[in-house]
mmCIF file of C-alpha atoms (C1' of nucleotides) in Angstrom:
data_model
loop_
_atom_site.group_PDB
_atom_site.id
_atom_site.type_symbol
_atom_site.label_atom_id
_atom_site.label_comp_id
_atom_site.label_asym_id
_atom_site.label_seq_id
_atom_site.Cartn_x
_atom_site.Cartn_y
_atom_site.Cartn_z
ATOM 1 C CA UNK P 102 -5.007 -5.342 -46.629
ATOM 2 C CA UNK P 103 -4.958 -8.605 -48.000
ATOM 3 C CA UNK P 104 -8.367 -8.787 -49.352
ATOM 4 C CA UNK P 105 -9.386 -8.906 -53.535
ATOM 5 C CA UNK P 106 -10.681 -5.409 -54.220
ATOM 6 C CA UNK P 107 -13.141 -7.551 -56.370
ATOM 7 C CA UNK P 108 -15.863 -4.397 -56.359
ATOM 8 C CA UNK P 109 -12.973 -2.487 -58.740
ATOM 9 C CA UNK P 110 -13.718 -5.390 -61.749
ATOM 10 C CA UNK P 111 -16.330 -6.559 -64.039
ATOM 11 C CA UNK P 112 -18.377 -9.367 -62.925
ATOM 12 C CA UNK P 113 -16.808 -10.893 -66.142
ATOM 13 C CA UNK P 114 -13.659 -10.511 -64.863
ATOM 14 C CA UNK P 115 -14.372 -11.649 -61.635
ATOM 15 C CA UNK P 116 -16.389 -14.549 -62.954
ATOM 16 C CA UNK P 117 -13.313 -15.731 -65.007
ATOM 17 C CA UNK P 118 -10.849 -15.452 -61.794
ATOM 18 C CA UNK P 119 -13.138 -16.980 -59.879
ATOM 19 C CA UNK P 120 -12.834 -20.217 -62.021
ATOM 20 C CA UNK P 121 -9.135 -20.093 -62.820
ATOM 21 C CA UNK P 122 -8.628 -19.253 -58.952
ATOM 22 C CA UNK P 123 -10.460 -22.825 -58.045
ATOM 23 C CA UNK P 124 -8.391 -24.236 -60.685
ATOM 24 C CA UNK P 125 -5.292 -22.937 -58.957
ATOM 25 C CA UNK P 126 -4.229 -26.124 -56.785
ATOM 26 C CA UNK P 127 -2.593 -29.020 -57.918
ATOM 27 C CA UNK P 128 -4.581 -30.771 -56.024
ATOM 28 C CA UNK P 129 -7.709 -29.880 -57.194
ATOM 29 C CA UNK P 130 -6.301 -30.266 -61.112
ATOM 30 C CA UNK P 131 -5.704 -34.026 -59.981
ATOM 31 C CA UNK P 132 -9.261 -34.306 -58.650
ATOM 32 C CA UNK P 133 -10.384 -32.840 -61.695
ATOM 33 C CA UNK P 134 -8.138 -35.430 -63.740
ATOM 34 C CA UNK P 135 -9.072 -38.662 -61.645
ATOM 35 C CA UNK P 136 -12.683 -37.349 -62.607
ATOM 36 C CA UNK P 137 -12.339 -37.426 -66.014
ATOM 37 C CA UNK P 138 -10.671 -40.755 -65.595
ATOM 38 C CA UNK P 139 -13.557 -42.493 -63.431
ATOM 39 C CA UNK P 140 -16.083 -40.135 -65.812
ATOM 40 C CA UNK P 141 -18.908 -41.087 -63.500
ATOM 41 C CA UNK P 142 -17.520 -39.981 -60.117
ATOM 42 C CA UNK P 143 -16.657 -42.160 -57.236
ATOM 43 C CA UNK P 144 -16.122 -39.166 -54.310
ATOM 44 C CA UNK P 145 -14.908 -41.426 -51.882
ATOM 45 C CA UNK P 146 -11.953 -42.745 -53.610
ATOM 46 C CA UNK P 147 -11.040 -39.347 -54.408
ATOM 47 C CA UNK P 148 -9.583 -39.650 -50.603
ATOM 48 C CA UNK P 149 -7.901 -42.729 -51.848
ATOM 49 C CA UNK P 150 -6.221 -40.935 -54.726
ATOM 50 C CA UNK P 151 -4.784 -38.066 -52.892
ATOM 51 C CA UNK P 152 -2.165 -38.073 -50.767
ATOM 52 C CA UNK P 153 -4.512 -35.273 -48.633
ATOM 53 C CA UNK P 154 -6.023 -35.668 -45.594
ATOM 54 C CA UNK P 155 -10.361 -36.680 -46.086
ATOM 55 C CA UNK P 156 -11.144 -32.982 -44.498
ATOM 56 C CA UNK P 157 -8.744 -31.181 -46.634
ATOM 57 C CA UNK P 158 -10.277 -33.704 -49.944
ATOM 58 C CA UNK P 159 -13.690 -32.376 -48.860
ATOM 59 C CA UNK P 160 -12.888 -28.747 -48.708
ATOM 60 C CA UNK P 161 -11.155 -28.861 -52.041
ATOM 61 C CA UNK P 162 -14.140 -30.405 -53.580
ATOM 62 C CA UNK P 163 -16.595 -27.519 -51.900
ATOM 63 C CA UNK P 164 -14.121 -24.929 -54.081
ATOM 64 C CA UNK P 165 -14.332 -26.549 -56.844
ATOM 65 C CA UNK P 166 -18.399 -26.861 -56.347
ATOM 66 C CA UNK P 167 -18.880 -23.254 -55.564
ATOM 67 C CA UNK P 168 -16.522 -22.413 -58.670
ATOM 68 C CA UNK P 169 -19.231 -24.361 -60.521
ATOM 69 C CA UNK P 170 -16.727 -26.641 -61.910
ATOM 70 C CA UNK P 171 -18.032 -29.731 -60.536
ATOM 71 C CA UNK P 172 -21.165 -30.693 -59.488
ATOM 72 C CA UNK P 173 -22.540 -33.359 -56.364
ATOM 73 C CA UNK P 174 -25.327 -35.449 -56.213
ATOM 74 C CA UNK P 175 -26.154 -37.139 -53.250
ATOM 75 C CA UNK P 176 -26.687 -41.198 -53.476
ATOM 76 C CA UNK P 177 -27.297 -42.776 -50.970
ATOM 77 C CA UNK P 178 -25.296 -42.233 -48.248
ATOM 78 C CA UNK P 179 -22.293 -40.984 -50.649
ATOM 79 C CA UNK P 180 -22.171 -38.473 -52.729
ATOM 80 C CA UNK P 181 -21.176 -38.452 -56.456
ATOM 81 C CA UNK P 182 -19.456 -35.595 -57.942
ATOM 82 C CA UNK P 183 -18.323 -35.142 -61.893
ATOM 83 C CA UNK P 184 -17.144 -32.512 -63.954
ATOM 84 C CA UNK P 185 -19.919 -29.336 -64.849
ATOM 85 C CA UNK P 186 -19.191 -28.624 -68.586
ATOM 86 C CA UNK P 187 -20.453 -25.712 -68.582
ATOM 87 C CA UNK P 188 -18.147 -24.404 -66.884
ATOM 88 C CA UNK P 189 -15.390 -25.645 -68.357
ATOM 89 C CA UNK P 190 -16.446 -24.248 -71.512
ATOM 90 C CA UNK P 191 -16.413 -20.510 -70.160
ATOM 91 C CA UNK P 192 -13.310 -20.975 -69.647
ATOM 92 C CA UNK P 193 -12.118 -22.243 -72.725
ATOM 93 C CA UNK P 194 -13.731 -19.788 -75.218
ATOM 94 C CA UNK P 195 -12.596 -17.183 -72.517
ATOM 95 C CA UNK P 196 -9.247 -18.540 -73.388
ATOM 96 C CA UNK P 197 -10.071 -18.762 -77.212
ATOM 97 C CA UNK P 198 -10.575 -15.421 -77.433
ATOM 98 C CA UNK P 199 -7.078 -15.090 -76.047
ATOM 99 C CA UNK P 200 -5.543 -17.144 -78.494
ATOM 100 C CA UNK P 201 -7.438 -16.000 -81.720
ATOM 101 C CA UNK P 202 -6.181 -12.104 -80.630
ATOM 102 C CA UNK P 203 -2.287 -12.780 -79.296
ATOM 103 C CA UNK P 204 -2.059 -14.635 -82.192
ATOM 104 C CA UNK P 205 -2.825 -12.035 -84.966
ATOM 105 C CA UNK P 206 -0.997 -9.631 -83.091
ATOM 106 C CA UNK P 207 2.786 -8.711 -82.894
ATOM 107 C CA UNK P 208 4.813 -8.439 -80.087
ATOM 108 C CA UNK P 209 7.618 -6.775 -78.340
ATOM 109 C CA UNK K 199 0.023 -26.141 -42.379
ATOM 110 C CA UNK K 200 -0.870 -23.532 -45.248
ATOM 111 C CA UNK K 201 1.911 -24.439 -47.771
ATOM 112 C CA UNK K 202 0.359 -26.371 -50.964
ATOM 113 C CA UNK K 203 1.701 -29.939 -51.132
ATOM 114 C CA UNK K 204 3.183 -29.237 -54.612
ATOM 115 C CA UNK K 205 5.831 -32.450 -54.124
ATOM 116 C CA UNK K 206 3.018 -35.270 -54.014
ATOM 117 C CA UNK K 207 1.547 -33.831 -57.629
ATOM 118 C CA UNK K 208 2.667 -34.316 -61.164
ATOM 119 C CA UNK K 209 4.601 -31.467 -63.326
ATOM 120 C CA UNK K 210 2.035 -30.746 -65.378
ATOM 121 C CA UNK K 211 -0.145 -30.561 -62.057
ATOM 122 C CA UNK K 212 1.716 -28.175 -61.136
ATOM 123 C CA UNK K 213 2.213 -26.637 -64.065
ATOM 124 C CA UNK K 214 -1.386 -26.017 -64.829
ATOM 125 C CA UNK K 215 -1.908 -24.971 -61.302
ATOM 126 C CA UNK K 216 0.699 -22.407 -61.494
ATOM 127 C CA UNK K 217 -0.667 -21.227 -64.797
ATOM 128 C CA UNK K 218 -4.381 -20.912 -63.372
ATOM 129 C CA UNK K 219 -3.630 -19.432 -59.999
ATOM 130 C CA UNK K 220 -1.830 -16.452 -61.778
ATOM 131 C CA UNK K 221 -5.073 -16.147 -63.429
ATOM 132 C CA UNK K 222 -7.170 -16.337 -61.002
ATOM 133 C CA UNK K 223 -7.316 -12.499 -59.451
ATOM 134 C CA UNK K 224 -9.499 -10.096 -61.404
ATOM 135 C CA UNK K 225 -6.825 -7.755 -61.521
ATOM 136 C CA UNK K 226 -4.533 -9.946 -63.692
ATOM 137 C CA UNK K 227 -7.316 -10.801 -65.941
ATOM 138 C CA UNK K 228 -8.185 -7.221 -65.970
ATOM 139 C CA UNK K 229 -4.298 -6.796 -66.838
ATOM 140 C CA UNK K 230 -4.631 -9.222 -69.894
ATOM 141 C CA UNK K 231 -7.735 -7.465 -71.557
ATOM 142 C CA UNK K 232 -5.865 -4.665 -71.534
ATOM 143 C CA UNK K 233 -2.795 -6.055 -73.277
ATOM 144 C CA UNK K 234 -5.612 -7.616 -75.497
ATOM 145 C CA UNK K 235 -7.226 -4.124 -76.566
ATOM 146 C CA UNK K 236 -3.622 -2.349 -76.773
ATOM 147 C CA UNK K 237 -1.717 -5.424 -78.796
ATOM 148 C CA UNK K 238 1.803 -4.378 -78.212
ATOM 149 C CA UNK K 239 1.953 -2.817 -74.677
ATOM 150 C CA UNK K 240 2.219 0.179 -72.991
ATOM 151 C CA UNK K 241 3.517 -0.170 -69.933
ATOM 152 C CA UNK K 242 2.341 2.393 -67.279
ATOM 153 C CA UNK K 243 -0.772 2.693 -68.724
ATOM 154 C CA UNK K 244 -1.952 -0.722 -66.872
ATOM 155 C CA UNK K 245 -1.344 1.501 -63.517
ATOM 156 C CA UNK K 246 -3.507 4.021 -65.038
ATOM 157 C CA UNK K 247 -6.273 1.484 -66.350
ATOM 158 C CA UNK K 248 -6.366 0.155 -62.961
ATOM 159 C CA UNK K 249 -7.901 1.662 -59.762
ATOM 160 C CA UNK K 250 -5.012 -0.073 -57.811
ATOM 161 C CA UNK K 251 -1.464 1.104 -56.938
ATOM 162 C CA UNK K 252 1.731 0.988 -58.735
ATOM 163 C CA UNK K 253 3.233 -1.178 -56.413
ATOM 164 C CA UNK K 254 0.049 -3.486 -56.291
ATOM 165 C CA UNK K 255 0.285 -3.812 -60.512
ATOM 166 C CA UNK K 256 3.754 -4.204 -60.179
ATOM 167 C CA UNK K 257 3.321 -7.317 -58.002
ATOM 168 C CA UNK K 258 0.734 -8.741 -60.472
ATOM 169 C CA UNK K 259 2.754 -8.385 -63.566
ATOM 170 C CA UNK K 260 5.161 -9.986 -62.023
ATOM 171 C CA UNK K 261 3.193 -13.061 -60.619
ATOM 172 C CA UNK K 262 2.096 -13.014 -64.504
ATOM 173 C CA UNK K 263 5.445 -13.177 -65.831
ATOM 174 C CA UNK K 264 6.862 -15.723 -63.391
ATOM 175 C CA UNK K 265 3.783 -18.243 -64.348
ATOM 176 C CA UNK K 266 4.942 -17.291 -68.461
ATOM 177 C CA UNK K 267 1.521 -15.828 -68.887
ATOM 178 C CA UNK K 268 3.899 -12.403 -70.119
ATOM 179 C CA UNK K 269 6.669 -11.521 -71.080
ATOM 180 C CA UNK K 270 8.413 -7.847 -70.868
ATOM 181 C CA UNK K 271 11.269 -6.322 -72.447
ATOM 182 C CA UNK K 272 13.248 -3.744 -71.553
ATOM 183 C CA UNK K 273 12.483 -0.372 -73.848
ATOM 184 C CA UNK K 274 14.631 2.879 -72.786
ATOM 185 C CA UNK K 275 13.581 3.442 -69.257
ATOM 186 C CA UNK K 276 10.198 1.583 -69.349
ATOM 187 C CA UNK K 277 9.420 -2.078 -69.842
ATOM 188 C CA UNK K 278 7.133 -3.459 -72.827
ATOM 189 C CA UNK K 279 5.052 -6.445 -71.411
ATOM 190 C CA UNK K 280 2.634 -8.415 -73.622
ATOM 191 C CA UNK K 281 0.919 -12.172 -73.382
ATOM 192 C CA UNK K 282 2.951 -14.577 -74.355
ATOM 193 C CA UNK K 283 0.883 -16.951 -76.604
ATOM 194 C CA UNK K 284 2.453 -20.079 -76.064
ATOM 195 C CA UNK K 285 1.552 -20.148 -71.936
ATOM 196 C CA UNK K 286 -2.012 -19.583 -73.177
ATOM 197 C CA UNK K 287 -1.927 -22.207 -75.371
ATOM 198 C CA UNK K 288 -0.840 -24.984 -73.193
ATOM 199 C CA UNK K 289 -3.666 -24.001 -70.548
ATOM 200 C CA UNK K 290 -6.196 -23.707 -73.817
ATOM 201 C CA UNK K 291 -4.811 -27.051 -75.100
ATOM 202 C CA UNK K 292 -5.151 -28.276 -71.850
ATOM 203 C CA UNK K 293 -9.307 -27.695 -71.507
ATOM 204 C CA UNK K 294 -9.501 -28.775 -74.864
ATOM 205 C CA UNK K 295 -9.082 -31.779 -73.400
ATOM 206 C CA UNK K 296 -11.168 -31.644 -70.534
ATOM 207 C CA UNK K 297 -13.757 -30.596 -72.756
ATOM 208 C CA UNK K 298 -13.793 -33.486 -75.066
ATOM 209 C CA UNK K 299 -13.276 -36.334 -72.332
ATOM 210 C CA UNK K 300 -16.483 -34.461 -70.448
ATOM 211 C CA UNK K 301 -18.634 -33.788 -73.566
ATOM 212 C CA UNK K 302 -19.020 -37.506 -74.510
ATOM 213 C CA UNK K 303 -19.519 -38.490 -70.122
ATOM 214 C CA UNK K 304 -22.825 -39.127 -68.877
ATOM 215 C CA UNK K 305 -22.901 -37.507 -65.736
ATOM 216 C CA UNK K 306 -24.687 -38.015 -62.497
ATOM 217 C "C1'" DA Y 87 -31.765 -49.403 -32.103
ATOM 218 C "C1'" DA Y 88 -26.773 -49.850 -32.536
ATOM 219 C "C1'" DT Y 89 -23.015 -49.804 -35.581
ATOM 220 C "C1'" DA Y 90 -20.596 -48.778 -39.673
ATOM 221 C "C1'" DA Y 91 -19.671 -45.961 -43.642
ATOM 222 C "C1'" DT Y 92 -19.502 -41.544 -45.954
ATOM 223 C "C1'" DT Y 93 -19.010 -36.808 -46.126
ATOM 224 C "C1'" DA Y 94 -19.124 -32.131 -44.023
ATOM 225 C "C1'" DT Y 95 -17.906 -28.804 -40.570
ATOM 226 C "C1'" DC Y 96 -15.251 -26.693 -36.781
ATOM 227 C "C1'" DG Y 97 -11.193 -25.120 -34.831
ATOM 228 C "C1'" DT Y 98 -6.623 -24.037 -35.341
ATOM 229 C "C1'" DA Y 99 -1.717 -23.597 -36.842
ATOM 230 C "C1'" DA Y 100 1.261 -22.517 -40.624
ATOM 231 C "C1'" DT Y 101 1.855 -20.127 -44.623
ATOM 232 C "C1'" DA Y 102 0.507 -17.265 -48.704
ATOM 233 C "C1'" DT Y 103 -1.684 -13.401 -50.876
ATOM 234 C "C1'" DT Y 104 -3.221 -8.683 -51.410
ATOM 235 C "C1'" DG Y 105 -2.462 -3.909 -51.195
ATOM 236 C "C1'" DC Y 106 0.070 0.152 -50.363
ATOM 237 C "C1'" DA Y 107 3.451 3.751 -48.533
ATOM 238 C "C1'" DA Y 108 8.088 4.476 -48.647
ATOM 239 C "C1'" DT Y 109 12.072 3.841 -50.955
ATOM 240 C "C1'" DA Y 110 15.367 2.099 -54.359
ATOM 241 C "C1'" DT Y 111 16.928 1.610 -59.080
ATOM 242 C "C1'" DA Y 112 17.720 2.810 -63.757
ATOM 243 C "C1'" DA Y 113 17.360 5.307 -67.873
ATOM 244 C "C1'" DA Y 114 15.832 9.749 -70.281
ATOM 245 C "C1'" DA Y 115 15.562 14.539 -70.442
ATOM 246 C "C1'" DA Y 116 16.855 18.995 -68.909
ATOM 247 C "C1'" DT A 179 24.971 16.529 -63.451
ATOM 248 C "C1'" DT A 180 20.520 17.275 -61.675
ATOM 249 C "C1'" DT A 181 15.892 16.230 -62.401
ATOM 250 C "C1'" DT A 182 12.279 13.698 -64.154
ATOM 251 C "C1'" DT A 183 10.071 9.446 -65.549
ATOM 252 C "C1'" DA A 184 9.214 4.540 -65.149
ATOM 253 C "C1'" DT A 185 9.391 0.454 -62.711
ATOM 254 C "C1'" DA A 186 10.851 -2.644 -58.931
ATOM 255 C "C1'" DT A 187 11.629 -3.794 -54.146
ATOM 256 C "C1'" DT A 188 11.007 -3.598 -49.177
ATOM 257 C "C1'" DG A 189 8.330 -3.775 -45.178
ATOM 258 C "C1'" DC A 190 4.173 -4.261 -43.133
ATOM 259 C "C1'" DA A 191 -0.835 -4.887 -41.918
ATOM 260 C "C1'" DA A 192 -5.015 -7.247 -43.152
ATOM 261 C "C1'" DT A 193 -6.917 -11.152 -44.934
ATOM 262 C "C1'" DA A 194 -7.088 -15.714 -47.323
ATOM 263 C "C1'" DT A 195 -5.591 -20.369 -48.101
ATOM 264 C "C1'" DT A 196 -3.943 -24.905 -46.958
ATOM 265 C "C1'" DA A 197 -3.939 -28.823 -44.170
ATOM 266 C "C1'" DC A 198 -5.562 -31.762 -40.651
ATOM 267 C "C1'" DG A 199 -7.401 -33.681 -36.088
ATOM 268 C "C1'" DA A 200 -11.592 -33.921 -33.864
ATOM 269 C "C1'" DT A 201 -16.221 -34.124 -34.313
ATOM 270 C "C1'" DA A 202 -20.841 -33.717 -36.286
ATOM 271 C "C1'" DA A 203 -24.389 -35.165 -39.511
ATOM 272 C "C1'" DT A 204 -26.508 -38.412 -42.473
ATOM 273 C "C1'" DT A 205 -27.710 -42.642 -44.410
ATOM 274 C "C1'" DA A 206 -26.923 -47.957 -44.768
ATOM 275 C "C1'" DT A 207 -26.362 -52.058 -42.696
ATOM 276 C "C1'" DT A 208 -26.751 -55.292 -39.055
#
DNA sequence: AATAATTATCGTAATATTGCAATATAAAAA
DNA sequence: TTTTTATATTGCAATATTACGATAATTATT
């Protein structure tokens, strides 16, 4: 095998792995950090910032744009990427939830 | 090549990473909504909850404890696993953040 | 138009992940 | 002690990911 059974889960589910799966790569959490740095996004320099090669810079930022966790615009000849909230913010009341019901609850 | 770079990126790069990539199958999030709805957990059942093998959940639960997302304890001849808040935390803690530095960006 | 700059895509090698059958391990029950 | 129950490990096949050199595509600049 080798392939996600993904058909067996709630799009929820899948929704939520989907996002913590792009999130999943140091590399792409250190995009993600030089982009709330720069806040207005500077794509190029992400190559600059990365000890990674400018193919394998572009094809982390593609999983991170399908993911829907950032999002290009083109300008110019360059194109400027930034951080989709929206996102973001699944995640985190995702992980809200989490919290609010481990916390109330007791453990083995 | 294949093998992630993890030298070249900060701990908590790493860390996060590590935390995230456990989370991102939909069977471990599956897993975790399960020990959400059942509070202290039941063990076997997760193999029963899931349409996947008990090797296959075995795997997972262990890719969940190893990132700290767990924990388990030994109980007679069966093991008790439930989330482990404080993992959860740091990853919620750690959006937090993202959120707030992204909320008050103008974006492109 | 030719060149430079910027980013994406292709192809490929190395490695990792997913899933399961078979089997091992360990404790409980008979 | 034998059997049952519960979980982990091993081994393997299928697939996915990571990384990068080479190259394509696109727009700016000269």
């Amino acid at each position: 095998m080798g392939a996600t059974k993904t058909e067996h889960f709630t799009d929820q589910q899948n929704q939520i792995a989907t996002i913590a799966k792009a999130l999943g790569h140091p590399a792409r959490i250190a995009i993600i950090e030089y982009l709330m740095k720069v806040n207005e996004c500077i794509c190029g320099d992400i190559v600059n910032e990365l000890p990674l090669a400018q193919p394998t810079v572009s094809q982390h930022l593609k999983e991170l744009k399908n993911a829907g966790i950032i999002k290009g615009s083109i300008e110019g000849n360059s194109i400027c990427y930034c951080i989709d909230e929206k996102t973001i913010d699944i995640l985190n009341t995702y992980f809200l939830k989490i919290i609010k019901t481990v916390s109330k609850a007791k453990c083995c």
